[in-house]
Short mmCIF file of C-alpha atoms and ligand atoms in Angstrom, two decimals:
data_model
loop_
_atom_site.label_atom_id
_atom_site.label_comp_id
_atom_site.label_asym_id
_atom_site.label_seq_id
_atom_site.Cartn_x
_atom_site.Cartn_y
_atom_site.Cartn_z
CA MET A 16 155.96 120.03 100.16
CA LYS A 17 153.12 117.55 100.42
CA GLU A 18 153.39 114.24 98.52
CA GLU A 19 150.27 115.03 96.51
CA THR A 20 151.81 118.34 95.30
CA LYS A 21 154.96 116.50 94.32
CA LYS A 22 152.86 113.97 92.44
CA ILE A 23 151.21 116.77 90.45
CA LEU A 24 154.62 118.11 89.52
CA GLU A 25 155.81 114.65 88.48
CA LYS A 26 152.71 113.89 86.52
CA TYR A 27 153.20 117.02 84.45
CA ASN A 28 156.94 116.80 84.14
CA GLN A 29 157.56 119.80 86.36
CA GLN A 30 159.76 118.10 89.01
CA HIS A 31 162.54 120.65 88.37
CA ILE A 32 160.57 122.93 90.71
CA LEU A 33 161.65 120.71 93.63
CA GLU A 34 165.26 121.69 92.99
CA TYR A 35 164.44 125.27 93.99
CA LEU A 36 163.17 124.31 97.41
CA LYS A 37 166.70 124.63 98.85
CA LEU A 38 166.60 128.36 98.04
CA LEU A 39 163.25 128.96 99.73
CA THR A 40 162.21 129.78 103.32
CA GLU A 41 159.39 127.82 104.90
CA GLU A 42 157.01 130.64 104.15
CA GLU A 43 158.13 130.85 100.52
CA LYS A 44 157.70 127.12 100.18
CA ASN A 45 154.14 127.34 101.45
CA GLU A 46 153.39 130.13 99.03
CA LEU A 47 154.84 128.21 96.14
CA GLU A 48 152.83 125.10 97.06
CA LYS A 49 149.64 127.16 97.26
CA GLN A 50 150.39 128.62 93.85
CA ILE A 51 151.05 125.17 92.31
CA LEU A 52 147.67 124.01 93.51
CA THR A 53 145.92 126.84 91.69
CA ILE A 54 147.44 125.98 88.30
CA ASP A 55 145.53 123.96 85.77
CA PHE A 56 148.47 121.82 84.56
CA GLU A 57 146.32 119.82 82.17
CA GLN A 58 145.39 123.01 80.34
CA LEU A 59 148.98 124.19 80.42
CA LYS A 60 150.17 120.92 78.90
CA GLU A 61 147.61 121.26 76.09
CA LEU A 62 148.68 124.85 75.46
CA TYR A 63 152.35 123.87 75.28
CA GLU A 64 151.64 120.99 72.93
CA SER A 65 149.67 123.31 70.70
CA THR A 66 152.84 125.36 70.08
CA LYS A 67 154.39 122.29 68.37
CA ARG A 68 151.44 121.38 66.26
CA GLN A 69 150.93 122.65 62.73
CA PRO A 70 147.71 124.69 62.55
CA LYS A 71 144.85 122.54 61.30
CA ILE A 72 143.86 123.27 57.72
CA GLU A 73 140.14 123.67 57.92
CA GLU A 74 137.68 124.19 55.18
CA LYS A 75 137.16 127.95 55.38
CA LYS A 76 134.55 129.88 53.51
CA ILE A 77 135.48 133.51 53.98
CA GLU A 78 132.94 136.12 53.06
CA HIS A 79 132.42 139.82 53.33
CA ILE A 80 130.53 141.04 56.44
CA PRO A 81 127.56 143.39 56.12
CA TYR A 82 127.98 146.72 57.91
CA ILE A 83 126.29 150.07 58.26
CA ASP A 84 128.22 153.21 57.52
CA LYS A 85 127.41 155.85 60.14
CA GLU A 86 128.07 158.61 57.65
CA LYS A 87 125.45 157.25 55.32
CA ILE A 88 122.60 156.84 57.80
CA SER A 89 119.83 159.33 56.97
CA ASN A 90 119.07 162.06 59.42
CA SER A 91 115.68 160.71 60.29
CA THR A 92 117.06 157.21 60.98
CA LYS A 93 119.85 158.74 62.99
CA GLN A 94 117.29 160.56 65.13
CA GLU A 95 115.30 157.41 65.62
CA LEU A 96 118.33 155.36 66.65
CA GLU A 97 119.61 158.12 68.87
CA LYS A 98 116.32 158.26 70.69
CA ILE A 99 116.36 154.51 71.42
CA GLY A 100 119.99 154.70 72.64
CA ARG A 101 119.56 157.90 74.62
CA LYS A 102 116.67 156.50 76.57
CA ILE A 103 118.75 153.52 77.74
CA ILE A 104 121.79 155.58 78.58
CA SER A 105 119.77 158.15 80.53
CA SER A 106 118.00 155.43 82.44
CA GLY A 107 121.33 154.32 83.94
CA ALA A 108 121.39 150.91 82.21
CA TYR A 109 124.63 151.63 80.28
CA ALA A 110 128.20 151.07 81.52
CA VAL A 111 131.68 151.49 80.12
CA LEU A 112 134.44 148.96 80.50
CA THR A 113 138.11 149.65 79.77
CA MET A 114 140.50 146.81 79.21
CA ALA A 115 143.70 147.83 80.89
CA GLY A 116 145.31 144.55 81.92
CA GLY A 117 147.97 144.55 79.18
CA GLN A 118 151.66 145.11 79.63
CA GLY A 119 152.04 147.88 77.05
CA THR A 120 155.41 146.42 76.04
CA ARG A 121 155.58 148.26 72.75
CA LEU A 122 155.06 151.66 74.35
CA GLY A 123 157.61 150.86 76.99
CA HIS A 124 156.07 153.09 79.67
CA ILE A 125 156.83 152.06 83.24
CA GLY A 126 153.53 151.56 85.02
CA PRO A 127 149.95 150.99 83.80
CA LYS A 128 149.36 152.29 80.27
CA GLY A 129 146.51 154.46 81.56
CA SER A 130 149.09 156.43 83.60
CA TYR A 131 150.94 157.41 80.45
CA ALA A 132 150.79 161.16 79.85
CA ILE A 133 150.60 162.94 76.49
CA ASN A 134 150.76 166.64 75.65
CA THR A 135 147.61 167.71 73.90
CA LYS A 136 146.25 171.08 72.98
CA ASN A 137 144.07 170.81 76.10
CA GLY A 138 147.18 170.35 78.26
CA THR A 139 149.05 167.29 79.56
CA LYS A 140 146.62 164.42 79.88
CA TYR A 141 146.91 160.88 81.14
CA LEU A 142 145.23 158.17 79.11
CA PHE A 143 142.86 157.42 82.02
CA GLU A 144 142.09 161.11 82.30
CA ILE A 145 141.08 161.25 78.66
CA ILE A 146 138.59 158.44 79.31
CA ILE A 147 137.21 160.31 82.28
CA ASP A 148 136.85 163.47 80.20
CA THR A 149 134.53 161.53 77.88
CA LEU A 150 132.60 160.11 80.82
CA LYS A 151 132.15 163.59 82.28
CA ARG A 152 130.85 164.91 78.98
CA ALA A 153 128.35 162.04 78.91
CA LYS A 154 127.28 162.96 82.38
CA GLU A 155 126.38 166.46 81.28
CA LYS A 156 124.60 165.19 78.18
CA TYR A 157 122.62 162.31 79.71
CA GLY A 158 122.33 163.39 83.29
CA VAL A 159 123.71 160.16 84.72
CA THR A 160 127.11 159.10 86.10
CA ILE A 161 127.95 156.12 83.93
CA PRO A 162 129.57 153.27 85.82
CA TRP A 163 133.18 152.70 84.70
CA TYR A 164 134.73 149.24 85.06
CA ILE A 165 138.49 148.77 84.56
CA MET A 166 140.00 145.38 83.89
CA THR A 167 143.46 145.17 85.42
CA SER A 168 145.98 142.37 85.82
CA LYS A 169 147.90 141.28 88.89
CA GLU A 170 150.89 143.09 87.50
CA ASN A 171 149.24 146.50 87.41
CA ASN A 172 146.16 146.41 89.63
CA ASN A 173 147.71 148.08 92.73
CA GLU A 174 149.46 150.71 90.70
CA THR A 175 146.26 151.48 88.76
CA LEU A 176 144.30 151.90 91.96
CA GLU A 177 147.01 154.09 93.51
CA PHE A 178 147.23 156.22 90.40
CA LEU A 179 143.49 156.86 90.30
CA GLU A 180 143.35 157.54 94.02
CA GLU A 181 146.31 159.91 93.81
CA HIS A 182 144.52 161.86 91.10
CA ASN A 183 141.19 161.73 92.88
CA TYR A 184 139.68 159.91 89.89
CA PHE A 185 140.10 163.14 87.96
CA GLY A 186 136.94 164.42 89.58
CA TYR A 187 134.71 161.46 88.68
CA ASP A 188 132.53 159.83 91.28
CA LYS A 189 134.80 157.09 92.59
CA THR A 190 131.86 155.00 93.85
CA LYS A 191 131.03 154.51 90.16
CA VAL A 192 134.46 153.12 89.37
CA THR A 193 135.15 149.36 89.74
CA LEU A 194 138.49 147.70 89.16
CA PHE A 195 138.43 143.96 88.59
CA LEU A 196 141.24 141.48 87.98
CA GLN A 197 141.70 139.32 84.92
CA GLY A 198 143.18 135.83 85.04
CA GLU A 199 146.72 134.67 84.52
CA LEU A 200 148.51 131.74 83.01
CA PRO A 201 152.03 130.49 83.76
CA LEU A 202 154.76 131.05 81.21
CA VAL A 203 156.55 127.95 79.98
CA ASN A 204 159.99 127.57 78.42
CA ILE A 205 160.75 125.77 75.16
CA GLU A 206 160.60 122.44 76.99
CA GLY A 207 157.17 123.20 78.41
CA LYS A 208 158.63 123.80 81.91
CA ILE A 209 157.24 126.47 84.20
CA ILE A 210 159.82 129.02 85.46
CA LEU A 211 160.31 130.97 88.68
CA ASP A 212 160.69 134.74 89.01
CA LYS A 213 162.92 136.71 91.35
CA GLU A 214 160.27 136.53 94.09
CA LYS A 215 160.64 132.72 93.88
CA LYS A 216 157.14 132.36 92.56
CA ILE A 217 155.97 130.63 89.43
CA LYS A 218 156.07 133.26 86.74
CA GLU A 219 152.60 134.02 85.38
CA ALA A 220 151.21 136.64 83.05
CA ALA A 221 147.82 138.03 82.11
CA ASN A 222 145.96 135.63 79.85
CA GLY A 223 145.08 138.15 77.16
CA ASN A 224 142.02 140.43 76.85
CA GLY A 225 139.92 137.32 76.09
CA GLY A 226 140.27 136.70 79.80
CA ILE A 227 137.53 139.35 80.19
CA TYR A 228 134.61 136.96 80.09
CA LYS A 229 135.70 134.74 82.92
CA ALA A 230 137.02 137.72 84.86
CA VAL A 231 133.70 139.57 84.63
CA LYS A 232 131.95 136.52 86.04
CA ASN A 233 134.44 135.31 88.59
CA SER A 234 135.26 138.78 90.03
CA GLY A 235 131.60 139.34 90.98
CA LEU A 236 131.28 142.18 88.43
CA LEU A 237 128.50 140.40 86.58
CA ASP A 238 126.46 140.27 89.80
CA GLU A 239 127.24 143.96 90.41
CA MET A 240 125.92 144.77 86.91
CA LYS A 241 122.73 142.78 87.52
CA ARG A 242 122.26 144.46 90.86
CA ASP A 243 122.72 147.93 89.30
CA GLY A 244 120.40 147.26 86.37
CA ILE A 245 123.14 147.45 83.74
CA GLU A 246 121.93 146.08 80.43
CA TRP A 247 124.53 147.23 77.96
CA ILE A 248 128.31 147.47 78.32
CA PHE A 249 130.68 149.22 75.98
CA ILE A 250 134.15 147.70 76.00
CA SER A 251 137.28 149.27 74.57
CA ASN A 252 141.02 149.51 74.96
CA VAL A 253 142.76 151.86 77.33
CA ASP A 254 144.88 153.29 74.56
CA ASN A 255 142.45 154.64 71.96
CA ILE A 256 142.32 158.32 72.92
CA LEU A 257 139.40 159.05 70.57
CA SER A 258 137.25 156.10 71.66
CA ASN A 259 133.62 157.26 71.38
CA PHE A 260 132.24 154.87 73.97
CA VAL A 261 128.93 156.53 74.81
CA ASP A 262 127.27 156.25 71.46
CA PRO A 263 123.48 156.16 71.38
CA ILE A 264 123.44 155.54 67.62
CA LEU A 265 125.41 152.33 67.98
CA LEU A 266 123.17 151.25 70.84
CA GLY A 267 119.98 152.11 68.96
CA LEU A 268 121.21 150.27 65.84
CA THR A 269 122.16 147.14 67.78
CA ILE A 270 118.73 147.03 69.40
CA LYS A 271 117.04 147.62 66.07
CA GLU A 272 119.06 144.88 64.44
CA ASN A 273 118.13 142.62 67.31
CA ASN A 274 121.77 141.73 68.11
CA LYS A 275 123.49 141.23 71.45
CA ILE A 276 126.90 142.33 70.26
CA ALA A 277 128.08 145.22 68.13
CA ALA A 278 131.48 146.39 67.02
CA LYS A 279 132.71 149.56 65.38
CA SER A 280 135.01 149.41 62.38
CA VAL A 281 136.93 151.89 60.28
CA ALA A 282 137.68 151.52 56.59
CA LYS A 283 141.07 149.92 56.04
CA ASN A 284 143.67 152.44 54.87
CA ASP A 285 145.20 150.10 52.32
CA PRO A 286 144.99 146.37 51.61
CA TYR A 287 148.07 145.63 53.69
CA GLU A 288 147.36 147.68 56.82
CA LYS A 289 148.50 145.57 59.71
CA ALA A 290 145.32 144.91 61.63
CA GLY A 291 142.48 142.41 61.77
CA VAL A 292 139.27 142.84 59.75
CA PHE A 293 135.74 141.63 60.36
CA CYS A 294 134.46 139.00 57.99
CA LYS A 295 132.23 135.92 57.94
CA MET A 296 133.90 132.60 58.14
CA ASN A 297 131.78 129.52 57.54
CA ASN A 298 128.81 131.83 58.13
CA LYS A 299 130.03 132.97 61.58
CA VAL A 300 131.49 136.31 62.61
CA LYS A 301 135.22 136.30 62.61
CA VAL A 302 138.10 138.78 62.97
CA ILE A 303 140.74 137.67 60.56
CA GLU A 304 144.29 138.80 61.16
CA TYR A 305 146.11 140.50 58.31
CA ILE A 306 148.63 137.67 58.08
CA ASP A 307 145.83 135.14 57.58
CA LEU A 308 144.09 137.06 54.81
CA PRO A 309 145.29 135.83 51.38
CA SER A 310 146.60 138.76 49.30
CA GLU A 311 143.99 138.33 46.54
CA MET A 312 141.28 138.76 49.20
CA ALA A 313 143.06 141.62 50.86
CA GLU A 314 143.17 143.44 47.54
CA GLN A 315 139.63 142.53 46.35
CA ARG A 316 137.39 145.55 45.75
CA ASP A 317 133.65 145.82 45.17
CA GLU A 318 131.88 147.73 42.39
CA ASN A 319 132.30 150.99 44.35
CA GLY A 320 136.05 150.50 44.62
CA GLU A 321 135.83 149.63 48.33
CA LEU A 322 137.87 146.83 49.84
CA VAL A 323 135.65 143.79 50.29
CA TYR A 324 137.52 142.86 53.41
CA GLY A 325 138.03 146.34 54.68
CA GLU A 326 136.19 146.59 58.00
CA LEU A 327 139.12 147.14 60.39
CA ASN A 328 138.59 146.04 63.96
CA ILE A 329 139.30 148.97 66.25
CA SER A 330 138.58 147.04 69.42
CA THR A 331 135.41 148.90 70.38
CA TYR A 332 132.51 146.61 71.23
CA LEU A 333 129.04 146.80 72.72
CA TYR A 334 127.62 143.81 74.63
CA ASN A 335 124.28 142.97 76.10
CA ARG A 336 124.78 141.87 79.68
CA SER A 337 122.63 138.78 79.27
CA ILE A 338 125.22 136.96 77.17
CA PHE A 339 128.16 137.24 79.60
CA GLU A 340 127.05 134.12 81.47
CA GLU A 341 127.41 131.95 78.37
CA LEU A 342 130.50 133.80 77.10
CA ALA A 343 132.28 133.03 80.37
CA GLU A 344 131.88 129.32 79.56
CA PHE A 345 133.08 129.67 75.96
CA LYS A 346 136.31 127.74 75.28
CA LEU A 347 138.49 130.42 73.69
CA PRO A 348 141.52 129.44 71.63
CA TYR A 349 144.85 130.60 73.00
CA HIS A 350 147.52 132.25 70.88
CA ALA A 351 151.10 131.56 71.90
CA ALA A 352 153.69 134.32 71.68
CA PHE A 353 157.41 133.51 72.01
CA LYS A 354 158.96 136.21 74.18
CA LYS A 355 161.93 137.09 76.35
CA SER A 356 161.49 136.66 80.08
CA ALA A 357 163.95 136.72 82.98
CA TYR A 358 163.94 133.68 85.25
CA LEU A 359 165.54 132.27 88.35
CA GLU A 360 168.15 129.51 88.09
CA THR A 361 168.44 126.80 90.64
CA THR A 362 171.66 128.45 91.74
CA GLY A 363 169.66 131.51 92.82
CA LYS A 364 170.88 133.60 89.93
CA ILE A 365 168.52 135.61 87.74
CA ILE A 366 169.05 135.09 84.07
CA GLU A 367 168.15 137.85 81.61
CA PRO A 368 167.97 136.10 78.26
CA ASP A 369 169.04 137.88 75.02
CA GLU A 370 166.75 135.77 72.90
CA PRO A 371 163.08 134.74 73.33
CA ASN A 372 162.89 131.84 75.76
CA ILE A 373 159.29 131.42 76.88
CA TYR A 374 155.77 131.00 75.57
CA LYS A 375 153.09 133.37 76.76
CA PHE A 376 149.50 132.35 76.14
CA GLU A 377 146.83 134.88 75.30
CA ALA A 378 143.14 134.69 74.37
CA PHE A 379 141.53 137.48 72.36
CA ILE A 380 138.24 139.11 73.20
CA PHE A 381 136.87 138.85 69.65
CA ASP A 382 137.35 135.10 69.34
CA THR A 383 133.93 134.54 70.94
CA PHE A 384 132.24 136.18 67.95
CA VAL A 385 132.32 132.85 66.06
CA LYS A 386 129.40 131.90 68.28
CA TYR A 387 127.27 134.29 66.30
CA ASN A 388 125.95 134.43 62.77
CA ASN A 389 125.47 138.18 63.04
CA ILE A 390 126.67 141.12 65.06
CA THR A 391 126.05 144.76 64.34
CA ILE A 392 128.96 146.40 62.59
CA LEU A 393 128.99 150.16 62.47
CA ARG A 394 131.62 151.75 60.30
CA VAL A 395 132.73 155.07 61.74
CA LYS A 396 135.12 157.79 60.58
CA ARG A 397 138.66 156.87 61.50
CA GLU A 398 139.65 160.43 62.34
CA ASP A 399 136.69 160.76 64.74
CA GLU A 400 137.10 157.58 66.73
CA PHE A 401 140.45 155.90 66.35
CA ALA A 402 143.72 157.22 67.70
CA PRO A 403 145.64 154.35 69.29
CA VAL A 404 148.80 154.82 71.37
CA LYS A 405 150.63 151.54 70.83
CA ASN A 406 154.19 152.14 69.76
CA ARG A 407 156.80 154.47 71.17
CA THR A 408 157.41 156.05 67.74
CA GLY A 409 156.10 155.75 64.17
CA VAL A 410 152.60 154.46 63.45
CA ASP A 411 150.07 154.41 66.23
CA SER A 412 152.43 156.29 68.51
CA PRO A 413 151.82 159.23 70.94
CA GLU A 414 152.82 161.56 68.10
CA THR A 415 150.21 160.32 65.60
CA ALA A 416 147.52 160.00 68.30
CA ILE A 417 148.08 163.54 69.59
CA LYS A 418 147.73 164.97 66.09
CA LEU A 419 144.39 163.19 65.66
CA TYR A 420 143.26 164.25 69.13
CA ASN A 421 144.14 167.90 68.55
CA GLU A 422 142.40 167.92 65.20
CA PHE A 423 139.26 166.36 66.65
CA TYR A 424 139.09 168.81 69.54
CA LYS A 425 140.24 171.83 67.55
CA GLU A 426 137.07 173.76 68.32
CA ASP A 427 137.31 173.25 72.08
P1 UTP B 29 147.33 145.05 73.18
O1 UTP B 29 147.29 143.74 72.55
O2 UTP B 29 147.57 146.25 72.36
O3 UTP B 29 148.43 144.98 74.33
O4 UTP B 29 146.02 145.19 74.07
P2 UTP B 29 149.11 146.07 75.27
O5 UTP B 29 149.34 145.43 76.55
O6 UTP B 29 148.31 147.35 75.34
O7 UTP B 29 150.43 146.39 74.51
P3 UTP B 29 151.66 145.45 74.00
O8 UTP B 29 151.12 144.50 73.00
O9 UTP B 29 152.22 144.75 75.20
O10 UTP B 29 152.61 146.43 73.44
C1 UTP B 29 144.82 145.71 73.64
C2 UTP B 29 144.00 146.09 74.88
O11 UTP B 29 143.77 144.92 75.64
C3 UTP B 29 144.21 145.10 76.96
C4 UTP B 29 145.28 146.16 76.90
O12 UTP B 29 145.46 146.81 78.16
C5 UTP B 29 144.75 147.06 75.82
O13 UTP B 29 143.81 147.98 76.34
N1 UTP B 29 144.73 143.80 77.48
C6 UTP B 29 145.65 143.14 76.79
C7 UTP B 29 144.25 143.34 78.66
O14 UTP B 29 143.34 143.99 79.29
N2 UTP B 29 144.73 142.16 79.14
C8 UTP B 29 145.64 141.44 78.47
O15 UTP B 29 146.03 140.37 78.97
C9 UTP B 29 146.13 141.91 77.31
#
C-alpha cells in the first residue's frame, strides 16, 4: 500500500485496516487501496461525530401547510388541469422514476424488492410488473411510451437488471427503461472505524433515497433527460402498489401554481399514525417525522375537525427537471441508524453480531424541500393511491396492500 494511502488512514484514525493486509492477495490489496481512495473520510468523520452530538435545539416555527384536496376540485377546474397535464404527457416530456435502491430489510425478501411477488385478483404479480402495468395503461391513454428510470444500488443493480431481462421487461419497450446507480457510504462501528466485509472490501451501503439528486446528475441521467426533452419527472417508491404516477391533474395543478415540486398526501388516519407529515417550518416546506411532532400539535384539529398537521407524506413527488442541477449540490442532512452488520475480523473470521454494532448513514429525498417556501400539495384518497408493502406482516404488509389493490381494481 502506498505511503500516501497509509497517511490517509492514519489521519482519520483508520490504521486498523493495515492489519488486514496479511489476509489479502496482491489483487485484493490493490482493490482495497482503490476503494480507500474513493472514500471521503472528512465527510465520514463528520457523520460519525454527529452521532455523538445532541441535536441542536433550533427556534422552530411549525405551521400548517396549504394543500388542495383532489376530491374537492370542481369538475371544470379538473378538466382545465387535466388538459394542461395531458398535453405535456402526450408530448413525451414526462418521465417516471422509481426509487428501488433500498434493502427492504423489513419485508425480508431475498433480492430486489421489485422482484417480490404478491397474489392479486389479477394473478401473481411482481412489484416491478405492477409498475409496468400502470405504464402500459398510460401508453394506451396518452399514446406515448413513458421513459422509466429505476434507481438501484450496488447491492441490487445486477439482480434488478437480470430480473427485468428475464421477464422481458413485462412487455414494455426496454429501450425506454434506464437503470442508474445511487451512491454509497461506508458503515462505521461505535468507535467510528470502517469495517471489512467477507469479500475483504470496505463495507458500504446505499446512502438513502436522498442520494437520488447526486445520482441523477453523476450517472448521466440528467443529460439523458435533457437530450430526450423530459421536463417533468414523477418519483415514487418501488413498494406502493397503488402509486398513481401518471397524473395529469397533479401536473396541471403544479404548473398552475407555478411550482417546481409537488407532492401527494393522504389524510392521516389518526394523530399518532407512524409517518411523516408535510408542514411549514420557519416558512419553508418540511416533512416532520411523527416522533418530532409534539402531541398537542399531532392532535390539533381545525374548525372542520380535520387534523391541522394531517398531510401524510406518501413518498410520491413530481419534479421539474430544471431544478435537479441545483438539488444535486444541496447539502442534505444525514440520519444515522444503528444496525447489525456482519464484519471480518483481523483473524479472517466473519463475526455475526447479536446486537447493533454499526452506524449506517442515510439522506432522505424530502429534506431538500426546505429550500422552498412552497410546493404543490395534492391530497388524494388513500384507498386510491396508497398501498405500501413494507413489513412482512401487520400494517403496510403484503396482506393489507393486496386487499387495497383488489378493491381498487375490483371492476377489472
Ligand atoms: P424505505 O425507507 O422504505 O426502505 O425506502 P426499504 O429499503 O424499502 O425498506 P427497509 O426500510 O430496509 O425495510 C423507501 C423507498 O426508497 C428507496 C426504497 O427502495 C424504497 O422504494 N430507497 C431507500 C432507495 O432507493 N435507496 C436507499 O438508499 C434507501
